[in-house]
Structure formats: structure tokens, C-alpha cells
Short mmCIF file of C-alpha atoms in Angstrom, two decimals:
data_model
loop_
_atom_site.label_atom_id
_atom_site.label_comp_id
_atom_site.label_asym_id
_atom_site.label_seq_id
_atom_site.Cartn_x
_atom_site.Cartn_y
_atom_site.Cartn_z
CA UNK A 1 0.00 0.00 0.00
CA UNK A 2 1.07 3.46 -0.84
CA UNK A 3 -0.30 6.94 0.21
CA UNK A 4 -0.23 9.95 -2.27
CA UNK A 5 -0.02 12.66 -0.11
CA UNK A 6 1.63 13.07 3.28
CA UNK A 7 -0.55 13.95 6.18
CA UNK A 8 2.00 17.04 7.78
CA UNK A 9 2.20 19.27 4.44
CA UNK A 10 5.14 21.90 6.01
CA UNK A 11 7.26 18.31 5.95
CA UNK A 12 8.63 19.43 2.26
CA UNK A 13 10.19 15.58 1.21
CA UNK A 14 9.21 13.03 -1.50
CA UNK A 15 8.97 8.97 -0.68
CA UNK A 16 10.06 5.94 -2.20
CA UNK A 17 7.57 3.17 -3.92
CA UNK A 18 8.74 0.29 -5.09
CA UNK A 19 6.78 -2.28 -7.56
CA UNK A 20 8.82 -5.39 -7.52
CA UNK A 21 8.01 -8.89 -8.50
CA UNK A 22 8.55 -11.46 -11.37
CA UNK A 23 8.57 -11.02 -14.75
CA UNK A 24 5.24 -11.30 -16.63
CA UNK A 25 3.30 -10.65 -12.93
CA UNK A 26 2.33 -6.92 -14.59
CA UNK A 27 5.23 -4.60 -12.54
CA UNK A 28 5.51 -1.93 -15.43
CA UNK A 29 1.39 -1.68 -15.71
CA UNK A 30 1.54 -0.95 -12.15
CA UNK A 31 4.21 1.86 -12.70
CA UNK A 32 2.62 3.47 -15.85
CA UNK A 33 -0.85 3.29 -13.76
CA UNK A 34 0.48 5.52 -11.72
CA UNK A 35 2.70 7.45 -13.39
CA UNK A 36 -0.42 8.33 -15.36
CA UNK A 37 -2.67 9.13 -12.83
CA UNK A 38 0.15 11.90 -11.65
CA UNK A 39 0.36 13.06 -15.12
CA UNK A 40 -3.58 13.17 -15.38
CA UNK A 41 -2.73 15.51 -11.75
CA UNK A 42 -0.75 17.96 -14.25
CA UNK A 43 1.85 17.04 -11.92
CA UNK A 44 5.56 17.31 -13.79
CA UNK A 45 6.70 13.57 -14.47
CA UNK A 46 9.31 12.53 -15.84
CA UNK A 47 10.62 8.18 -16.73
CA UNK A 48 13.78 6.95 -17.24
CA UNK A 49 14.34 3.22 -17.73
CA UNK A 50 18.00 1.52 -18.58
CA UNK A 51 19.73 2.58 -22.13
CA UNK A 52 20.20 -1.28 -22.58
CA UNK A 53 16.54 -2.34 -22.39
CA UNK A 54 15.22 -1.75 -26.02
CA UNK A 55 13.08 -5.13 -26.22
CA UNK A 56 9.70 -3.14 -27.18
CA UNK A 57 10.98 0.48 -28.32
CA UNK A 58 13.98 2.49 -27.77
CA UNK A 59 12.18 5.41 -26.03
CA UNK A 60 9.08 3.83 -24.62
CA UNK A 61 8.10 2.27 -21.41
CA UNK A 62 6.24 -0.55 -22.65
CA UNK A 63 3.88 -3.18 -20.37
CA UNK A 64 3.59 -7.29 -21.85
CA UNK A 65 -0.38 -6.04 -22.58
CA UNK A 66 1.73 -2.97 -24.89
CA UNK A 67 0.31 0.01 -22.37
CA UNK A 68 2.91 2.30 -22.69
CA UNK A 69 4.21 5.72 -21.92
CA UNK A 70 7.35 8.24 -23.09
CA UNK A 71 10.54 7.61 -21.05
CA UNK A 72 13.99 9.00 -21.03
CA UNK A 73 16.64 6.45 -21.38
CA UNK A 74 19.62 6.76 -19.30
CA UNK A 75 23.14 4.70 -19.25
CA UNK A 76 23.79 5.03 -16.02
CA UNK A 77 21.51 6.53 -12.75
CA UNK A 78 23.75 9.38 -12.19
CA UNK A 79 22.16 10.88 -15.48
CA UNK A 80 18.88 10.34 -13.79
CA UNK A 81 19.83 12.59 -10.86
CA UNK A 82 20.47 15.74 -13.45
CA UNK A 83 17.59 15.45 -15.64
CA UNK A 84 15.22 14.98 -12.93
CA UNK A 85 16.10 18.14 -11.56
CA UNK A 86 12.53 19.84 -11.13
CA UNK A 87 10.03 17.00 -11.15
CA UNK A 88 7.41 16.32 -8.82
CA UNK A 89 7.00 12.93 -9.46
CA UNK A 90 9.95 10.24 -10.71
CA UNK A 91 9.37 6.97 -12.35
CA UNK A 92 11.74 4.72 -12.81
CA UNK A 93 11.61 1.04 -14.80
CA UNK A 94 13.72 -2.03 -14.82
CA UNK A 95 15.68 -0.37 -11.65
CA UNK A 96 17.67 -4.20 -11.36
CA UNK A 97 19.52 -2.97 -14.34
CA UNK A 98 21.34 -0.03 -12.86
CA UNK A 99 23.95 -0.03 -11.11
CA UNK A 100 23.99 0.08 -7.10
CA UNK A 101 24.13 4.46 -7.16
CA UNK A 102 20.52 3.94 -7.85
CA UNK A 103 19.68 3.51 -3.83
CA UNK A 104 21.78 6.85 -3.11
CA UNK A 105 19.80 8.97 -6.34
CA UNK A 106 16.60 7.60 -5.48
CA UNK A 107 17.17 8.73 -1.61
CA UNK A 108 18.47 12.02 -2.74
CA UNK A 109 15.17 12.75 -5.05
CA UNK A 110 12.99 11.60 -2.07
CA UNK A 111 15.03 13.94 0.52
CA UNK A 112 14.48 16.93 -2.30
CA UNK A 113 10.70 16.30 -2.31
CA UNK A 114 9.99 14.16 -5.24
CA UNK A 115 7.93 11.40 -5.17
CA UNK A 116 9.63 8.26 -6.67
CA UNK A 117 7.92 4.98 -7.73
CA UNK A 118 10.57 2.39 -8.97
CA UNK A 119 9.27 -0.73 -11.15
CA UNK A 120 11.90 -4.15 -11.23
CA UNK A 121 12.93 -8.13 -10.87
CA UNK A 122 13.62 -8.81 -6.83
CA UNK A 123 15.12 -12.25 -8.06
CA UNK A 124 17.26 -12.72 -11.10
CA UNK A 125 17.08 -16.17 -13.09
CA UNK A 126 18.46 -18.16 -10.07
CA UNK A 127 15.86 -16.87 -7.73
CA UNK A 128 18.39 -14.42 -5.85
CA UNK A 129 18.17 -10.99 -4.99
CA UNK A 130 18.83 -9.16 -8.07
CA UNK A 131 21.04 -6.45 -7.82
CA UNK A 132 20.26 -2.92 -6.11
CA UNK A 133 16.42 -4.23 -5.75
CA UNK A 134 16.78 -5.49 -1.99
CA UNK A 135 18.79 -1.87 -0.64
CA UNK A 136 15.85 0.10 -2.78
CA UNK A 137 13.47 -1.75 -0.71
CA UNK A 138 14.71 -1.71 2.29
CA UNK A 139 14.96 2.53 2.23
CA UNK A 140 11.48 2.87 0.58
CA UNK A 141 8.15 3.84 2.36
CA UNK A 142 6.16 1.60 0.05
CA UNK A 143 6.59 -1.20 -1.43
CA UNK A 144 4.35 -3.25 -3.34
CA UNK A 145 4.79 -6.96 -4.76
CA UNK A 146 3.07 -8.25 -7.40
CA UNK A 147 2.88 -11.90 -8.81
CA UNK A 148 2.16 -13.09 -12.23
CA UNK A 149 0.48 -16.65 -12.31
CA UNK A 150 2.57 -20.20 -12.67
CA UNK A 151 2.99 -21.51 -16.34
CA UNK A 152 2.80 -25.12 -14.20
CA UNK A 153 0.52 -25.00 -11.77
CA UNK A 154 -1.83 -22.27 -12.24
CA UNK A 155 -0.80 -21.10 -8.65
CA UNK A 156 0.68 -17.93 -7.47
CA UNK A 157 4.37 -17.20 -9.44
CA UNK A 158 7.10 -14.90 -7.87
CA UNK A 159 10.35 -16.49 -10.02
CA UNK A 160 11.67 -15.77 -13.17
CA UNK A 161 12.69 -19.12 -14.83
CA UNK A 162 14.53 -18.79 -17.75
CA UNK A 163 14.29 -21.09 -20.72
CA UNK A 164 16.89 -20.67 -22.79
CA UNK A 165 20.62 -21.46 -22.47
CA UNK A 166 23.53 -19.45 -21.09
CA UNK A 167 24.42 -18.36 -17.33
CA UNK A 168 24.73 -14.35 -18.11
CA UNK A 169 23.35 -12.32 -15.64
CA UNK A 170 21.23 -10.14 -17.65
CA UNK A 171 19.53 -11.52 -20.35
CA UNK A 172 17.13 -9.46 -22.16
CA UNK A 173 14.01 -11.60 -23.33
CA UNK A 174 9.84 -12.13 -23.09
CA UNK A 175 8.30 -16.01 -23.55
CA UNK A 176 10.38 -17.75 -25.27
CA UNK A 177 13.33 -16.90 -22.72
CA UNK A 178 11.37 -16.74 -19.38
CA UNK A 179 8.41 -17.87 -17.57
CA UNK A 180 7.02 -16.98 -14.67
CA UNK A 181 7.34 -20.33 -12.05
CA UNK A 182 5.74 -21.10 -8.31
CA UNK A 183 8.13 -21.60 -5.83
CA UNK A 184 7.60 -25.91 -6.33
CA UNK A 185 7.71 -25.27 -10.31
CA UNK A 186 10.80 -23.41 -9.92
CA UNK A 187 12.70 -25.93 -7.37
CA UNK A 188 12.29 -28.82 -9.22
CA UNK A 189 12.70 -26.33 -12.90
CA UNK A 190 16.06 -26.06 -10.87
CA UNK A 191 16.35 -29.44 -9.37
CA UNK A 192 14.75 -31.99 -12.34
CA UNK A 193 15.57 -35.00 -10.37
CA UNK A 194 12.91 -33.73 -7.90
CA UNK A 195 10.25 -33.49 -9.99
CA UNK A 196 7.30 -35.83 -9.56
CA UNK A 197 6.78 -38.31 -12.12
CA UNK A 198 3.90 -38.72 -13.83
CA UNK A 199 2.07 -41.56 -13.69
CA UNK A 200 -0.57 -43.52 -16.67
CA UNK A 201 -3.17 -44.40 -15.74
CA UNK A 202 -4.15 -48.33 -16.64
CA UNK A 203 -6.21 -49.11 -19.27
CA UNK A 204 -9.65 -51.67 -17.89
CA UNK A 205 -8.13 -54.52 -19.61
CA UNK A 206 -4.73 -54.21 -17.69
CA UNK A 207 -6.51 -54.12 -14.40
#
């Protein structure tokens, strides 16, 4: 949960909110939701998402369901710092990508009076804490996870399984890279020799 206005107005600082989850469990609708709704406000907003994530457009924030909305793409979150300069409201996408500087810019903007909502992965591909995710966090007001549903078992999914071969860290990709996994789906995605076997069923005349 997440307020939108503080309840002592002479305190002149911002917040942090953080959207985190999976991929595929709808963390960028979340973010553009909002960002909109400020926007809508005739609040000043401004986006900025990594310079290396061009997998929909090199401009646009872009959600799985293609809602989108204009960012500024930055190689590194010191740029962020200068062109956000200004704003009353910051939004920030894929915030695993950038580098750990991100905590200190996104604490700065808050202590300046800017409201900043911050969309990304907690886990990478091997379930663990992806990078500055976990100190973003831990220093923001708000923070709100989000789950996508299990390619498996229908159930609740909060892992990013990947698909396809190679051990890089980051590894830009949509379906036929990822899916989104259960906690069981993804230990025994991890573990195969775990995994249940299934079992036929006998036919009448072999009974």
C-alpha cells in the first residue's frame, strides 16, 4: 500500500515506492498506472528506464499487454539525478539494471521532495536478490509486490525461470526466454531430479 499525499504538508520531502516482483506478474502496468494518474494531476513527471533495455521500443516504457508511456533512457543513474532536476514525481523502470548508485539517487530525489515509484525483478534467473532491488526496498516507504500466475501449476508465481541457455546475468528476453514459475515449479525447474513423475493411468483390460 502506498499513500499519495503526506498527512503534515510543512514536511517538504518526496517517498520511495517500489513495484517489484517477477517477470510477466504486470510490474511496469503498475508503474505506468500511476505514473499516469500523476500526469492526469498535471503534476511534472518525468521516466527513465536503462539505455540497454530496447526489447519493445527504444524510447518507450512498454507493459507485456503494450500500455505504454514516453521515457527518457539513461546509461547510467547518475544521469537520472540531473535530468530529474525539477520533477514532482519520478518513475523509474527495470531499476535491477542499474547499477547500485541507484539507492543513493533515489534517496536524494525523495530527501528533495519528489515522489519516486521504482518498477523491477527482486530475483534474477536463479531466484536471488537481483542487484540494487533489496537496498531500494529496504529505504522505501512503500513497497508493493506483485505476482504473475505459474505456467505449471496455475498457482501464485514470484520467479523468473529462464528457458533458454547461457548463465549471463542479464539476459534481455519475453516467452520464449522466461516464464514466470511457483516456488515448487521453480525448485524442481532447478532441481529436475525432484520433480514428480507422472504416472498412466491403466487401461480396464490391464486391471
Amino acid at each position: 500500500m502506498f499513500l499519495e499525499n503526506t498527512v503534515n504538508h510543512k514536511e517538504q520531502f518526496g517517498w520511495i515506492e517500489v513495484i517489484c516482483g517477477s517477470m510477466f506478474s504486470g510490474k511496469t502496468e503498475e508503474l505506468i498506472r500511476r505514473l499516469k494518474r500523476a500526469q492526469f494531476a498535471k503534476q511534472k513527471v518525468e521516466i527513465f528506464k536503462p539505455a540497454i533495455d530496447t526489447r519493445y521500443h527504444d524510447e518507450m516504457v512498454v507493459s507485456h499487454d503494450s500500455n505504454e508511456i514516453r521515457s527518457t533512457p539513461v546509461p547510467a543513474a547518475a544521469n537520472i539525478a540531473i535530468l530529474a532536476q525539477g520533477c514532482d514525481v519520478v518513475g523509474i523502470d527495470e531499476a535491477q539494471f542499474f547499477d547500485d548508485e541507484i539507492v543513493k539517487i533515489c534517496n536524494d530525489l525523495a530527501n528533495s521532495g519528489i515522489r519516486v515509484i521504482v518498477a523491477g525483478l527482486d530475483m534474477d534467473f536463479k531466484g536471488n536478490p537481483f542487484g540494487p532491488m533489496p537496498a531500494l526496498m529496504a529505504t522505501a516507504e512503500y513497497v508493493t509486490k506483485v505476482h504473475a500466475v505459474c505456467t505449471h501449476t496455475g498457482n501464485l508465481a514470484h520467479y523468473s525461470f529462464r528457458k533458454a541457455a547461457g548463465d549471463k546475468l542479464v539476459m534481455l528476453g519475453e516467452t520464449e526466454e522466461y516464464e514466470p514459475l511457483s516456488r515448487a515449479a521453480f525448485y524442481h525447474a532447478m532441481h529436475p531430479q525432484t520433480a514428480p513423475t507422472k504416472t498412466t493411468k491403466k487401461s480396464p483390460e490391464h486391471e
